[in-house]
Short mmCIF file of C-alpha atoms in Angstrom, two decimals:
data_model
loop_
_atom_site.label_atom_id
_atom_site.label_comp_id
_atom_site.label_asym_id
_atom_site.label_seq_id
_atom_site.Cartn_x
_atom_site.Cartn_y
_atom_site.Cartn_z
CA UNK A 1 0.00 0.00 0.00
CA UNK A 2 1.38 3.42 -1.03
CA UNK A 3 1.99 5.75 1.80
CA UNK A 4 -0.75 8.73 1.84
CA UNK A 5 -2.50 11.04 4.01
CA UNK A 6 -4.63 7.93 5.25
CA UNK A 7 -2.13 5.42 6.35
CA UNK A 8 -3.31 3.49 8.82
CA UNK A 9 -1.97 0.13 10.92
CA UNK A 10 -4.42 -2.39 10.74
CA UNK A 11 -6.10 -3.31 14.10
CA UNK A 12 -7.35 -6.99 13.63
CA UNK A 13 -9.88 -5.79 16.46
CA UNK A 14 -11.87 -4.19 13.42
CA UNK A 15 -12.41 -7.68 12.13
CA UNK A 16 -15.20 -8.27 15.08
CA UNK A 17 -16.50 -4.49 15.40
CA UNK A 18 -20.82 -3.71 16.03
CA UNK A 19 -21.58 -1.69 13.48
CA UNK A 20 -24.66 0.85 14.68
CA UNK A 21 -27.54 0.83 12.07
CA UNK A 22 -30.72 2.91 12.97
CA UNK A 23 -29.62 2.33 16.94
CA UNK A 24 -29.34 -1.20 16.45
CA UNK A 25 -25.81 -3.12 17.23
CA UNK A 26 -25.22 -5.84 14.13
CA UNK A 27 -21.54 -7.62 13.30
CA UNK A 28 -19.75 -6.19 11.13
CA UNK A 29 -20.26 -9.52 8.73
CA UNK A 30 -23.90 -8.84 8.89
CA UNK A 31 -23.91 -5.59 8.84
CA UNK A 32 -26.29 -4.05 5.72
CA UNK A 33 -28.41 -1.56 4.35
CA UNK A 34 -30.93 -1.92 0.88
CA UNK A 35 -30.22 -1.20 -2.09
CA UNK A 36 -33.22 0.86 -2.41
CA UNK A 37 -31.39 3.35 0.28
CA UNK A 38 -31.40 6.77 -0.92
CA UNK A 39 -27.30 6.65 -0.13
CA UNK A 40 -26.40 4.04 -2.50
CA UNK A 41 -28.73 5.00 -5.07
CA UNK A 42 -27.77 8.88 -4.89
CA UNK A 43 -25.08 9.48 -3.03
CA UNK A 44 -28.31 11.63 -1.01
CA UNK A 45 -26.97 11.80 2.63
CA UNK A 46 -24.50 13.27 4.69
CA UNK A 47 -21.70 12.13 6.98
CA UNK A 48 -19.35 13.62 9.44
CA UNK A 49 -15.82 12.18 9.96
CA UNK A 50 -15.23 12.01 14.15
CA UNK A 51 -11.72 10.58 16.37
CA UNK A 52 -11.79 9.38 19.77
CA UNK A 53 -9.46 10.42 22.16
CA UNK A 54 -9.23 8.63 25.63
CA UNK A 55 -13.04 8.14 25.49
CA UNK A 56 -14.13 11.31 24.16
CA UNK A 57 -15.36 13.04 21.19
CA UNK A 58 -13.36 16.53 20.33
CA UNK A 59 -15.26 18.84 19.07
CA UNK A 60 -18.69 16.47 18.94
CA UNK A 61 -21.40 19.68 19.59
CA UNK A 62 -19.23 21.06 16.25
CA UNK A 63 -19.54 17.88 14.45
CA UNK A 64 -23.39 17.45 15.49
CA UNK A 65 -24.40 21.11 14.47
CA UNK A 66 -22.46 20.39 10.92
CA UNK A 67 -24.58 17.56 10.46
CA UNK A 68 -27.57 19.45 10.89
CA UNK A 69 -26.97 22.19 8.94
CA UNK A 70 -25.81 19.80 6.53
CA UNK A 71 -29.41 17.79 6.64
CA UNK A 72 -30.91 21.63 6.56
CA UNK A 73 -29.35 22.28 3.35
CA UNK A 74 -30.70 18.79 2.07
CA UNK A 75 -34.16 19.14 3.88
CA UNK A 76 -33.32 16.07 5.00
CA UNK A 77 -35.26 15.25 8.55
CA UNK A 78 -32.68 13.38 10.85
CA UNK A 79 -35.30 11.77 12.48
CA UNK A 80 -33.54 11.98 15.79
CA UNK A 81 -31.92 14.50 18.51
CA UNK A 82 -28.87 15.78 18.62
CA UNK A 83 -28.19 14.36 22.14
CA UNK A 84 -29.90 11.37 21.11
CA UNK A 85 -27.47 10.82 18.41
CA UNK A 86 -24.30 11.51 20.55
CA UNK A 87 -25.84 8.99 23.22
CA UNK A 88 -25.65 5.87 20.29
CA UNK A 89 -22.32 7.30 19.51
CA UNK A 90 -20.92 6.71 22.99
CA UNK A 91 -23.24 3.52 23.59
CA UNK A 92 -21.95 1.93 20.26
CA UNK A 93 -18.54 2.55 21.83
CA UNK A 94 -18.74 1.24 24.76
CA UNK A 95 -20.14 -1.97 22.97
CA UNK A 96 -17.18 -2.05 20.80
CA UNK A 97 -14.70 -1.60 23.78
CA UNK A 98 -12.85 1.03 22.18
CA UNK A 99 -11.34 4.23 24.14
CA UNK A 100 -8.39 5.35 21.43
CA UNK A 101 -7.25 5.60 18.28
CA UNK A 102 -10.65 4.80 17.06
CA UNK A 103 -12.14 6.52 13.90
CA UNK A 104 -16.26 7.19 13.59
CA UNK A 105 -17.71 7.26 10.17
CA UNK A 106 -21.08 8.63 10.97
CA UNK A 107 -23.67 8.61 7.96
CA UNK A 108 -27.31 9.46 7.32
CA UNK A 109 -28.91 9.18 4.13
CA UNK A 110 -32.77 10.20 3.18
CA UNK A 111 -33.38 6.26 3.62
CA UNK A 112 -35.07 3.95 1.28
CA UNK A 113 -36.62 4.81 -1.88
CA UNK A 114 -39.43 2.63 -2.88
CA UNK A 115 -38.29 3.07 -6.74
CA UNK A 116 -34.62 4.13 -7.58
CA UNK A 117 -35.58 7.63 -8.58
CA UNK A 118 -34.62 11.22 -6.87
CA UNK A 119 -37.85 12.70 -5.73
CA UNK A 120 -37.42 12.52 -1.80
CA UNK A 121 -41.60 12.53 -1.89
CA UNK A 122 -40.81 8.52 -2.64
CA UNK A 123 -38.81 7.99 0.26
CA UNK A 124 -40.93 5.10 2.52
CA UNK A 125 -38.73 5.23 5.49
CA UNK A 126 -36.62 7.51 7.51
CA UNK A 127 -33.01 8.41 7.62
CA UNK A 128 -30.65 5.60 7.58
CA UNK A 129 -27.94 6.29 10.47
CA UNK A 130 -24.54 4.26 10.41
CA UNK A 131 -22.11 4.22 12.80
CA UNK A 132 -18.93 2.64 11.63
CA UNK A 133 -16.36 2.89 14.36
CA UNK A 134 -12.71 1.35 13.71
CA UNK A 135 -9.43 1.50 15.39
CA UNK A 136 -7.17 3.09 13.25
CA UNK A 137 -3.45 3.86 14.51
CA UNK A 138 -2.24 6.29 11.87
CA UNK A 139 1.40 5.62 10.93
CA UNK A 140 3.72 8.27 11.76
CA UNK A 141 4.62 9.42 8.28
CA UNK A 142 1.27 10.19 7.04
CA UNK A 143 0.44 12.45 10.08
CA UNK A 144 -0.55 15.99 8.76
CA UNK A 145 -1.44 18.86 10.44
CA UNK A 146 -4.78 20.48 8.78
CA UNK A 147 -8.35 22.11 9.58
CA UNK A 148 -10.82 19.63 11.23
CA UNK A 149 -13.61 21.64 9.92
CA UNK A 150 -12.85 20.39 6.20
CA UNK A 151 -15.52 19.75 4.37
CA UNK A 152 -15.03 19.26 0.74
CA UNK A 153 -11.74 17.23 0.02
CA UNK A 154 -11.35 18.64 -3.64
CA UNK A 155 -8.16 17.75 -5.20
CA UNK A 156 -6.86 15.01 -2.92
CA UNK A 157 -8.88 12.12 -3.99
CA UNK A 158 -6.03 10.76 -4.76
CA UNK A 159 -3.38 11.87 -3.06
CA UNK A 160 -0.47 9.14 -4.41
CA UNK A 161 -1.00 10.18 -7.32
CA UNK A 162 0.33 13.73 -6.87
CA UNK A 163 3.00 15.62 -4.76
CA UNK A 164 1.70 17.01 -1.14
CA UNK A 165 2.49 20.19 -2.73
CA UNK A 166 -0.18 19.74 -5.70
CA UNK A 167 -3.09 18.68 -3.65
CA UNK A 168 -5.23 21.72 -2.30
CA UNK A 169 -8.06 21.06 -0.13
CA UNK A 170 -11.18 23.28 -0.15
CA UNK A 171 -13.00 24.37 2.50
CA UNK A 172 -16.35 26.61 1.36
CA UNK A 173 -14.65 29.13 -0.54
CA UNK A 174 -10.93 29.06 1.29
CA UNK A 175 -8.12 26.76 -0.08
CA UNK A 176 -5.49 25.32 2.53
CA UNK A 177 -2.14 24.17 1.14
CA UNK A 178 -2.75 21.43 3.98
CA UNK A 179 -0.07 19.64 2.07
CA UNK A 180 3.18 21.53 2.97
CA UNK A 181 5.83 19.71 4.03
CA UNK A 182 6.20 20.08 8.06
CA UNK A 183 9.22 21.87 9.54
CA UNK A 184 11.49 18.97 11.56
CA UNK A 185 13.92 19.65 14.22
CA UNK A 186 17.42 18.13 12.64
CA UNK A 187 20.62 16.86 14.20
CA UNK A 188 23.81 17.21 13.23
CA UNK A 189 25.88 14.05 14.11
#
């Protein structure tokens, strides 16, 4: 595996994680959603990108008001609280044993369509909310500082492709050389 801004060392504790679907705990091996789920049809949903540090959130009252201005903008109803949500966060968690290192993808989509078509008036269930929480120990050399209120990740789909220096990353209407090489401390011997 090249060496990029996601580097990870696998955790073979993923391999057995709960994954949390519409507040319900399935394996990971048994983990779905439909076809007929607004998400995969459309790509219609949002998601939020959270880290867990020593058992909390940073920044989770940031992340959670994101995600609703995000559903705003899609007049999409979360079908939930906001302190409801954060509540499955932490109890999918502590069901998963994990304290540290661990990475949340959190994703709602508009749920499922009864016909693959866009309309949201033939949506026939509510939001779908995953919960994917992994361990993820980021190797050293991939570590880069940047803003955790990035949104849009424009030019760094694939960032192997393409020196640090090329890749810009957008956020609204600001772009962050995020990229630059870090200043190190050096030795002489």
């Amino acid at each position: 595996m090249a060496n990029s801004t996601h580097t990870y060392s696998p955790d073979e504790r993923n391999s057995s994680i709960l994954i949390n679907i519409n507040g319900e705990l399935i394996p990971r091996e048994k983990a779905t959603v439909s076809v007929f789920d607004s998400g995969f049809i459309l790509g219609d949903g949002i998601w939020e990108g959270l880290r867990v540090h020593q058992g909390t959130i940073p920044f989770l009252s940031q992340h959670l008001k994101r995600l609703w201005e995000g559903a705003k903008a899609l007049d999409l109803d979360m079908g939930i609280s906001r302190d409801a949500l954060a509540d499955r966060l932490f109890q999918t968690l502590i069901a998963n044993n994990m304290r540290d290192h661990v990475h949340i993808r959190l994703m709602v989509t508009r749920g499922i369509k009864s016909t693959p078509y866009q309309d949201p008036a033939v949506t026939i269930s509510g939001p779908t909310i995953s919960l994917f929480q992994n361990t993820k120990r980021r190797i050293p050399a991939s570590m880069i500082v940047g803003s955790g209120s990035i949104r849009f990740i424009h030019a760094g789909v694939t960032p192997t492709s393409r020196t640090p220096e090329s890749i810009a990353i957008q956020n609204s209407t600001v772009f962050l050389d995020a990229f630059k090489p870090q200043r190190r401390a050096t030795t002489k011997h």
